Amino acid sequence: MDETDTCPEPSQFIKKWIKQISNPDKQLLKSLQSDFDNLDKNINITNKSSYGCEEEIIKITGHGKVDEEDLPDNSVSGSILFDKGAVFNGIFSEDLSYRCGKLFENFRSDKGTKGTWIHGLLDGFAKTDNEYGGCEEAFYKNGLKHGVAVEFGPIRSKNFMKCCFYQNGEPAGKCFKAMIGGGFMLGKMYDDKISDNKAVIVLPDYKDAMIGIVVEDDFVRGRETEVVGVKLKDGIPVPMLSDVKSNIVYKRDVSNQKSISKWPFLKDPWEHKRVEARISHFEGAGEGLFAKRNIDIDELVALYNGTRTAPSLEEDWSDYRVHLNSELDIDIPEGMRELDQYSATLSHKANHSFEPNCRWSRIDHPRFGLICSITASRKIEKGEEVTVNYRLPLHLAPKWYIDCYNEYQENKMKANKALNAINVIENISDEIIHDIKPEEDVQNHPKHSQYDSKENVEDRRQFQEQRMI
């Protein structure tokens, strides 16, 4: 796709681009850096990064000489200990002007930077471990980031985090940053975080979006828009947006322990297109959640916002409390569970099932921040009721949940017995059929011997000739 072209299928193109940038072969990464180098006008670099201001050397330990064509003469493998604890392991020249290996924060750390140092400065491609168990891959020049940089979580193919460019150590152009739960944010970056008064946040369907102010990766306020196309700019996908959908200004609205929302009746426009709450098909369940359109497998269905509290066994039981992470639970407090009390998000209306069509998930939402959500575990038809497994511990669960569990187990046992009975009948039938000998076997294949006789061969030949007349 050319830089000036606009792709009519933004979702497919963006997913393909993420897949390519995440590929271990690094072909797209190298291509982006090659294009950057071709545009680079040899700008003088006067600043030095921390990689160019190394500590004094305390100890050098050599393990043996290394003879390879692309290495300086008299290179050895070994380790270098610096005075503030940093440790280098790898190959280095006799005068230490060349080093290729990994620099660790200290001898206890398993995190560090793998690359090549020329006169103490990182140069070329380098890989730095991050706090998430993944890494950042970037290109350096004279110790400073200079070119494309990408970051991943623990699983490279599944945990793409961001892609951006640097010029002499400073961010240049737009940064493409993936968001938890799907979608991405695009905007100018400062100090490794996006701050832009015209930032774009694209939601997980890669169609609905918000445009507005983002400060240090946090949405501040903006308006609803829609992605109508996408184009490449400096190798990064940039969404083409429609006019804003309405005059409503959506603002950051992260809940706390006491307040679920400042605007409890301002519906999320993205969710409102997908689901609605009405009387459930489950007897005695009250309201339920229903799909307003067909929903594909692995598609985000609805949002679960609520008050935030630290997990505790001492709190009163709540059927609406769900676990967000090790630090927070999300709950819908009494007095906010009906639609005439709170309707900004609707996942709390999804009823329980031990065979649900959705699963729990999380999303970093521009308005509500990091919250729970539900995602389709199979295709959901328009009008179908949305369900999710509440996964309550049986020793703490309310009576209705235990009754539901017992009924499910009883029905499951009956279904297994019926299936076993069918399998037994099929096995008996197979044995009976196997024991019955075919008629031709009993008569020593008389039909076959008959067809093999010369008379019958001649009869068949004459019959074929008659059919051809």
Coordinates of C-alpha atoms in Angstrom, one line a residue:
M1 CA 0.0 0.0 0.0
D2 CA 1.4 3.4 -1.0
E3 CA 1.8 6.2 1.5
T4 CA -0.9 8.3 -0.3
D5 CA -3.4 5.5 -0.8
T6 CA -6.5 5.2 1.4
C7 CA -7.6 1.7 2.4
P8 CA -11.4 1.1 2.2
E9 CA -11.2 -1.7 4.9
P10 CA -9.5 -0.1 7.9
S11 CA -10.0 -3.0 10.2
Q12 CA -8.4 -5.6 8.0
F13 CA -5.5 -3.3 7.0
I14 CA -4.7 -2.3 10.6
K15 CA -4.8 -5.9 11.8
K16 CA -2.5 -7.0 8.9
W17 CA -0.1 -4.1 9.7
I18 CA 0.0 -5.2 13.4
K19 CA 0.6 -8.8 12.4
Q20 CA 3.5 -7.7 10.1
I21 CA 5.2 -5.4 12.6
S22 CA 4.9 -8.2 15.2
N23 CA 6.5 -10.8 12.9
P24 CA 9.7 -12.2 14.3
D25 CA 11.4 -11.9 10.9
K26 CA 11.3 -8.1 11.4
Q27 CA 10.9 -7.4 7.7
L28 CA 8.5 -4.5 8.1
L29 CA 10.6 -3.1 11.0
K30 CA 13.7 -3.2 8.8
S31 CA 11.8 -1.7 5.9
L32 CA 10.6 1.2 8.0
Q33 CA 14.1 1.9 9.3
S34 CA 15.5 1.7 5.8
D35 CA 13.0 4.3 4.6
F36 CA 13.9 6.5 7.6
D37 CA 17.6 6.2 6.9
N38 CA 17.0 7.3 3.3
L39 CA 15.3 10.4 4.5
D40 CA 17.9 11.1 7.2
K41 CA 20.1 14.1 6.3
N42 CA 23.0 13.3 8.7
I43 CA 21.9 15.7 11.4
N44 CA 24.6 16.3 13.9
I45 CA 24.0 14.8 17.3
T46 CA 25.4 16.7 20.2
N47 CA 23.4 15.2 23.1
K48 CA 24.3 12.0 24.8
S49 CA 22.0 9.4 26.3
S50 CA 22.6 7.4 29.4
Y51 CA 24.1 4.8 27.2
G52 CA 26.9 7.2 26.3
C53 CA 27.7 8.2 29.9
E54 CA 28.8 4.9 31.2
E55 CA 30.2 4.2 34.6
E56 CA 33.8 3.6 35.3
I57 CA 35.0 0.0 34.8
I58 CA 35.8 -2.0 38.0
K59 CA 36.6 -5.4 36.6
I60 CA 37.1 -7.1 33.3
T61 CA 36.9 -10.9 33.0
G62 CA 37.9 -12.6 29.8
H63 CA 36.7 -16.1 28.9
G64 CA 38.6 -16.6 25.6
K65 CA 39.6 -15.2 22.3
V66 CA 37.0 -14.9 19.5
D67 CA 38.1 -15.1 15.8
E68 CA 35.4 -14.0 13.4
E69 CA 35.7 -12.0 10.2
D70 CA 33.2 -9.3 11.2
L71 CA 34.8 -8.7 14.6
P72 CA 37.8 -6.4 15.5
D73 CA 41.2 -8.1 15.9
N74 CA 41.9 -9.6 19.3
S75 CA 38.3 -9.7 20.4
V76 CA 37.4 -11.8 23.4
S77 CA 34.3 -13.0 25.1
G78 CA 33.8 -12.1 28.8
S79 CA 32.2 -9.7 31.2
I80 CA 32.7 -6.2 32.4
L81 CA 31.7 -4.8 35.8
F82 CA 31.0 -1.1 36.1
D83 CA 31.3 0.9 39.4
K84 CA 27.5 1.4 39.9
G85 CA 26.7 -2.2 39.4
A86 CA 25.9 -2.6 35.7
V87 CA 27.3 -5.8 34.1
F88 CA 28.1 -6.4 30.5
N89 CA 28.3 -9.9 29.1
G90 CA 29.4 -10.6 25.5
I91 CA 32.2 -9.9 23.1
F92 CA 34.5 -6.9 23.2
S93 CA 37.7 -5.6 21.5
E94 CA 41.0 -5.2 23.3
D95 CA 40.6 -1.4 23.7
L96 CA 36.8 -1.8 24.5
S97 CA 35.9 0.5 21.6
Y98 CA 33.7 -2.3 20.3
R99 CA 31.2 -4.3 22.4
C100 CA 28.5 -6.7 21.3
G101 CA 26.4 -8.4 23.9
K102 CA 23.9 -7.5 26.7
L103 CA 24.2 -4.9 29.4
F104 CA 22.3 -5.7 32.6
E105 CA 21.2 -3.3 35.3
N106 CA 23.1 -5.3 37.9
F107 CA 24.4 -8.8 38.4
R108 CA 21.1 -9.9 40.0
S109 CA 18.9 -8.6 37.2
D110 CA 17.6 -10.6 34.2
K111 CA 16.6 -7.4 32.4
G112 CA 18.9 -5.4 30.2
T113 CA 19.8 -4.2 26.7
K114 CA 21.2 -6.4 23.9
G115 CA 23.0 -4.6 21.2
T116 CA 26.3 -3.1 19.9
W117 CA 28.3 -0.3 21.5
I118 CA 30.8 1.7 19.5
H119 CA 33.1 3.8 21.7
G120 CA 30.6 3.3 24.5
L121 CA 27.5 4.4 22.6
L122 CA 24.7 2.2 21.4
D123 CA 24.7 1.9 17.6
G124 CA 22.2 0.2 15.3
F125 CA 19.6 -2.3 16.4
A126 CA 19.1 -2.9 20.1
K127 CA 16.6 -5.0 22.2
T128 CA 15.7 -3.8 25.7
D129 CA 13.7 -5.9 28.2
N130 CA 10.6 -4.2 29.6
E131 CA 8.7 -4.5 32.9
Y132 CA 6.0 -6.6 31.3
G133 CA 8.1 -9.5 30.3
G134 CA 8.4 -8.3 26.7
C135 CA 10.9 -6.0 25.1
E136 CA 11.4 -2.8 23.1
E137 CA 13.2 -3.0 19.8
A138 CA 14.8 0.2 18.5
F139 CA 17.5 1.6 16.3
Y140 CA 20.2 3.9 17.8
K141 CA 22.8 6.3 16.5
N142 CA 25.5 7.7 18.7
G143 CA 23.8 6.4 21.8
L144 CA 20.4 8.0 21.0
K145 CA 17.2 6.4 19.6
H146 CA 17.2 7.3 15.9
G147 CA 14.5 5.7 13.7
V148 CA 11.7 3.3 14.4
A149 CA 11.0 1.7 17.8
V150 CA 8.4 -0.9 18.7
E151 CA 7.4 -2.5 21.9
F152 CA 5.8 -5.9 22.8
G153 CA 4.5 -7.8 25.8
P154 CA 5.5 -11.3 26.8
I155 CA 4.1 -13.0 23.6
R156 CA 5.3 -11.0 20.6
S157 CA 2.6 -12.2 18.2
K158 CA -0.2 -11.4 20.6
N159 CA 1.1 -8.5 22.7
F160 CA 1.9 -5.6 20.3
M161 CA 2.1 -2.4 22.4
K162 CA 3.4 0.5 20.3
C163 CA 5.3 1.8 17.3
C164 CA 6.8 5.2 16.9
F165 CA 9.8 7.1 15.5
Y166 CA 12.7 9.0 17.1
Q167 CA 14.9 11.7 15.8
N168 CA 18.1 12.2 17.8
G169 CA 16.5 10.7 20.9
E170 CA 13.3 12.7 20.6
P171 CA 9.9 11.3 19.5
A172 CA 9.0 12.3 16.0
G173 CA 5.6 12.2 14.3
K174 CA 2.7 10.2 15.6
C175 CA 2.9 7.3 18.0
F176 CA 0.6 4.2 17.4
K177 CA -0.1 2.7 20.8
A178 CA -2.3 -0.4 21.3
M179 CA -4.9 -0.4 24.2
I180 CA -5.9 -3.1 26.6
G181 CA -9.0 -4.9 25.3
G182 CA -8.4 -3.8 21.7
G183 CA -8.2 -0.7 19.6
F184 CA -5.4 1.9 19.7
M185 CA -4.5 5.5 20.4
L186 CA -2.7 7.7 17.9
G187 CA -1.0 11.0 18.7
K188 CA 2.1 13.0 19.4
M189 CA 4.4 11.5 22.1
Y190 CA 6.4 13.2 24.9
D191 CA 8.4 11.3 27.4
D192 CA 7.1 8.0 26.0
K193 CA 3.5 8.9 26.6
I194 CA 1.0 10.4 24.2
S195 CA -0.1 14.0 24.9
D196 CA -2.0 15.6 22.0
N197 CA -5.0 17.9 21.7
K198 CA -6.0 16.1 18.5
A199 CA -5.4 12.6 19.5
V200 CA -7.5 9.7 18.1
I201 CA -8.7 6.8 20.1
V202 CA -10.0 3.9 17.9
L203 CA -12.2 1.4 19.7
P204 CA -11.9 -2.4 19.4
D205 CA -14.1 -2.7 16.3
Y206 CA -11.7 -0.3 14.4
K207 CA -14.7 1.7 13.3
D208 CA -15.9 3.8 16.2
A209 CA -13.5 6.4 17.5
M210 CA -13.1 9.4 19.7
I211 CA -11.1 12.5 18.7
G212 CA -10.0 15.0 21.4
I213 CA -7.5 15.8 24.1
V214 CA -5.2 13.1 25.6
V215 CA -2.6 13.9 28.3
E216 CA 0.0 11.3 29.2
D217 CA -2.0 8.5 27.7
D218 CA -5.2 9.5 29.4
F219 CA -8.2 10.7 27.5
V220 CA -9.4 14.0 28.9
R221 CA -12.4 14.9 26.6
G222 CA -13.5 14.4 23.0
R223 CA -16.3 13.7 20.6
E224 CA -17.6 10.7 18.8
T225 CA -16.5 10.0 15.2
E226 CA -16.0 7.1 12.8
V227 CA -13.2 5.6 10.9
V228 CA -13.9 5.7 7.2
G229 CA -10.5 4.8 5.8
V230 CA -6.8 4.5 6.7
K231 CA -3.6 5.6 5.1
L232 CA 0.1 5.2 5.8
K233 CA 2.1 8.1 7.1
D234 CA 5.8 7.5 7.7
G235 CA 4.9 3.8 7.7
I236 CA 2.3 4.1 10.5
P237 CA -1.5 3.6 9.9
V238 CA -3.4 6.8 10.3
P239 CA -7.2 6.6 10.4
M240 CA -9.3 8.8 8.2
L241 CA -12.2 10.1 10.2
S242 CA -15.8 11.2 9.5
D243 CA -17.3 14.4 10.8
V244 CA -18.1 14.3 14.5
K245 CA -21.4 12.4 15.1
S246 CA -22.9 14.8 17.7
N247 CA -22.2 17.8 19.8
I248 CA -21.9 15.7 23.0
V249 CA -18.5 16.1 24.6
Y250 CA -17.5 12.9 26.4
K251 CA -15.2 13.5 29.4
R252 CA -12.9 11.3 31.5
D253 CA -15.2 9.7 34.1
V254 CA -13.2 7.1 36.1
S255 CA -15.1 5.8 39.1
N256 CA -13.9 5.6 42.7
Q257 CA -15.0 3.8 45.9
K258 CA -18.0 6.0 46.4
S259 CA -19.1 7.3 42.9
I260 CA -19.8 5.1 39.9
S261 CA -20.1 7.9 37.4
K262 CA -20.5 11.7 37.2
W263 CA -22.9 11.2 34.3
P264 CA -24.8 7.9 35.1
F265 CA -27.3 8.3 32.3
L266 CA -24.9 9.3 29.5
K267 CA -24.8 6.0 27.5
D268 CA -21.6 4.8 25.9
P269 CA -22.4 5.3 22.2
W270 CA -20.3 2.3 21.1
E271 CA -22.0 -0.1 23.5
H272 CA -25.5 1.3 22.8
K273 CA -25.2 0.2 19.1
R274 CA -24.6 -3.4 20.2
V275 CA -26.8 -4.3 23.2
E276 CA -29.9 -3.3 25.0
A277 CA -31.5 -4.3 28.3
R278 CA -35.1 -5.8 28.5
I279 CA -37.0 -8.5 30.2
S280 CA -34.9 -11.7 30.4
H281 CA -35.9 -15.1 29.0
F282 CA -34.8 -16.7 32.3
E283 CA -37.7 -17.1 34.7
G284 CA -37.4 -14.8 37.7
A285 CA -34.2 -13.1 36.4
G286 CA -35.8 -9.7 35.8
E287 CA -34.0 -7.8 33.1
G288 CA -31.4 -9.3 30.8
L289 CA -29.0 -8.1 28.1
F290 CA -29.7 -8.7 24.4
A291 CA -27.8 -8.3 21.1
K292 CA -29.1 -5.5 18.8
R293 CA -27.1 -6.9 15.9
N294 CA -25.1 -10.0 15.0
I295 CA -21.9 -10.2 17.0
D296 CA -18.9 -12.2 15.9
I297 CA -16.8 -14.5 18.1
D298 CA -14.1 -12.7 20.1
E299 CA -15.9 -9.3 19.5
L300 CA -16.3 -7.0 22.5
V301 CA -20.0 -7.1 23.5
A302 CA -20.5 -4.7 26.5
L303 CA -18.8 -2.7 29.3
Y304 CA -18.8 -3.4 33.0
N305 CA -18.2 -0.1 34.9
G306 CA -18.7 0.2 38.6
T307 CA -17.3 1.5 41.9
R308 CA -13.7 0.4 42.7
T309 CA -12.7 -1.2 45.9
A310 CA -9.8 -3.3 47.1
P311 CA -10.6 -7.1 47.3
S312 CA -11.7 -8.1 50.8
L313 CA -13.4 -11.0 52.4
E314 CA -14.8 -8.7 55.1
E315 CA -17.1 -6.8 52.8
D316 CA -20.8 -7.6 52.5
W317 CA -21.6 -10.0 49.7
S318 CA -22.6 -8.6 46.3
D319 CA -23.8 -10.5 43.3
Y320 CA -22.5 -7.7 41.1
R321 CA -18.9 -7.6 42.3
V322 CA -16.3 -8.8 39.7
H323 CA -12.6 -9.0 39.9
L324 CA -10.6 -6.5 37.9
N325 CA -7.0 -7.2 39.0
S326 CA -5.0 -7.9 42.1
E327 CA -5.6 -4.4 43.4
L328 CA -9.3 -3.7 42.5
D329 CA -12.8 -5.2 42.3
I330 CA -15.6 -3.5 40.4
D331 CA -19.1 -3.5 41.9
I332 CA -22.5 -2.0 41.1
P333 CA -23.8 -0.7 44.4
E334 CA -27.4 -0.9 45.6
G335 CA -29.3 2.0 44.3
M336 CA -27.5 2.0 41.0
R337 CA -28.5 -1.4 39.5
E338 CA -31.7 -0.4 37.7
L339 CA -31.8 1.4 34.4
D340 CA -33.5 4.4 35.9
Q341 CA -30.6 4.6 38.3
Y342 CA -27.6 3.9 36.1
S343 CA -27.4 3.1 32.4
A344 CA -24.0 4.5 31.2
T345 CA -22.8 0.8 30.8
L346 CA -24.9 -2.3 30.6
S347 CA -22.8 -5.5 31.2
H348 CA -24.3 -5.8 34.7
K349 CA -27.6 -6.7 33.0
A350 CA -26.1 -9.9 31.5
N351 CA -27.5 -12.9 33.3
H352 CA -25.5 -16.0 34.5
S353 CA -25.2 -19.2 32.6
F354 CA -23.0 -22.3 33.0
E355 CA -23.0 -22.5 29.2
P356 CA -22.6 -18.8 28.3
N357 CA -22.1 -17.1 25.0
C358 CA -19.7 -14.6 26.5
R359 CA -16.6 -14.5 28.7
W360 CA -15.1 -11.9 31.0
S361 CA -12.4 -9.5 29.7
R362 CA -10.9 -6.1 30.4
I363 CA -10.7 -2.9 28.4
D364 CA -8.9 0.4 28.8
H365 CA -11.8 2.6 27.9
P366 CA -11.2 6.3 27.0
R367 CA -14.0 7.5 29.3
F368 CA -14.1 4.9 32.1
G369 CA -10.5 3.9 32.3
L370 CA -9.5 0.3 33.0
I371 CA -12.7 -1.7 33.6
C372 CA -14.2 -5.1 33.1
S373 CA -16.1 -6.1 29.9
I374 CA -17.6 -9.2 28.3
T375 CA -16.5 -10.6 25.0
A376 CA -18.3 -13.1 22.7
S377 CA -17.1 -16.6 23.1
R378 CA -19.1 -17.7 20.0
K379 CA -21.2 -16.0 17.4
I380 CA -24.3 -14.2 18.8
E381 CA -27.3 -13.7 16.7
K382 CA -29.4 -10.5 16.7
G383 CA -32.0 -10.7 19.4
E384 CA -30.2 -13.4 21.4
E385 CA -29.8 -13.0 25.1
V386 CA -26.2 -12.3 26.2
T387 CA -25.0 -14.5 29.1
V388 CA -21.8 -14.9 31.0
N389 CA -20.6 -17.3 33.8
Y390 CA -20.5 -15.4 37.0
R391 CA -17.9 -17.9 38.4
L392 CA -18.9 -17.4 42.0
P393 CA -17.2 -19.6 44.7
L394 CA -19.8 -22.2 45.8
H395 CA -18.9 -21.8 49.5
L396 CA -19.8 -18.1 49.3
A397 CA -22.4 -18.1 46.5
P398 CA -26.1 -17.2 47.1
K399 CA -28.8 -19.9 47.1
W400 CA -30.0 -19.1 43.6
Y401 CA -26.5 -19.7 42.2
I402 CA -26.1 -23.0 44.0
D403 CA -29.6 -24.2 42.8
C404 CA -28.6 -23.2 39.3
Y405 CA -25.3 -25.1 39.6
N406 CA -27.1 -28.3 40.9
E407 CA -29.6 -28.2 38.1
Y408 CA -26.9 -27.8 35.5
Q409 CA -24.9 -30.7 36.9
E410 CA -28.1 -32.9 37.0
N411 CA -28.9 -32.1 33.4
K412 CA -25.3 -32.7 32.4
M413 CA -25.4 -36.1 34.1
K414 CA -28.7 -37.0 32.3
A415 CA -27.2 -35.9 29.0
N416 CA -24.1 -38.0 29.5
K417 CA -26.2 -41.1 30.4
A418 CA -28.3 -40.7 27.2
L419 CA -25.1 -40.3 25.2
N420 CA -23.6 -43.4 26.7
A421 CA -26.8 -45.4 26.0
I422 CA -26.7 -44.3 22.3
N423 CA -23.0 -45.3 22.1
V424 CA -23.8 -48.8 23.5
I425 CA -26.7 -49.3 21.0
E426 CA -24.4 -48.2 18.1
N427 CA -21.6 -50.6 19.3
I428 CA -24.1 -53.5 19.5
S429 CA -25.4 -52.7 16.0
D430 CA -21.9 -52.6 14.6
E431 CA -21.2 -56.0 16.1
I432 CA -24.4 -57.6 14.7
I433 CA -23.6 -56.2 11.2
H434 CA -20.1 -57.4 11.4
D435 CA -21.2 -61.0 12.3
I436 CA -23.6 -61.2 9.3
K437 CA -21.8 -62.8 6.4
P438 CA -22.6 -61.4 2.9
E439 CA -24.5 -63.8 0.6
E440 CA -21.6 -63.9 -2.0
D441 CA -19.2 -65.0 0.8
V442 CA -21.5 -67.9 1.7
Q443 CA -21.8 -69.0 -1.9
N444 CA -18.1 -68.7 -2.7
H445 CA -18.7 -65.6 -4.8
P446 CA -20.9 -67.2 -7.5
K447 CA -21.7 -63.8 -9.1
H448 CA -18.0 -63.0 -9.5
S449 CA -17.2 -66.5 -11.0
Q450 CA -20.3 -66.1 -13.2
Y451 CA -19.0 -62.8 -14.7
D452 CA -15.6 -64.3 -15.2
S453 CA -16.9 -67.1 -17.5
K454 CA -16.3 -66.7 -21.2
E455 CA -20.1 -67.0 -22.0
N456 CA -21.0 -64.1 -19.8
V457 CA -18.2 -61.9 -21.1
E458 CA -19.5 -62.5 -24.6
D459 CA -23.1 -61.7 -23.5
R460 CA -22.0 -58.4 -21.9
R461 CA -20.1 -57.5 -25.0
Q462 CA -23.1 -58.1 -27.2
F463 CA -25.3 -56.1 -24.8
Q464 CA -23.0 -53.1 -25.0
E465 CA -22.9 -53.3 -28.8
Q466 CA -26.8 -53.3 -28.9
R467 CA -26.9 -50.2 -26.7
M468 CA -24.6 -48.4 -29.0
I469 CA -26.8 -49.0 -32.1

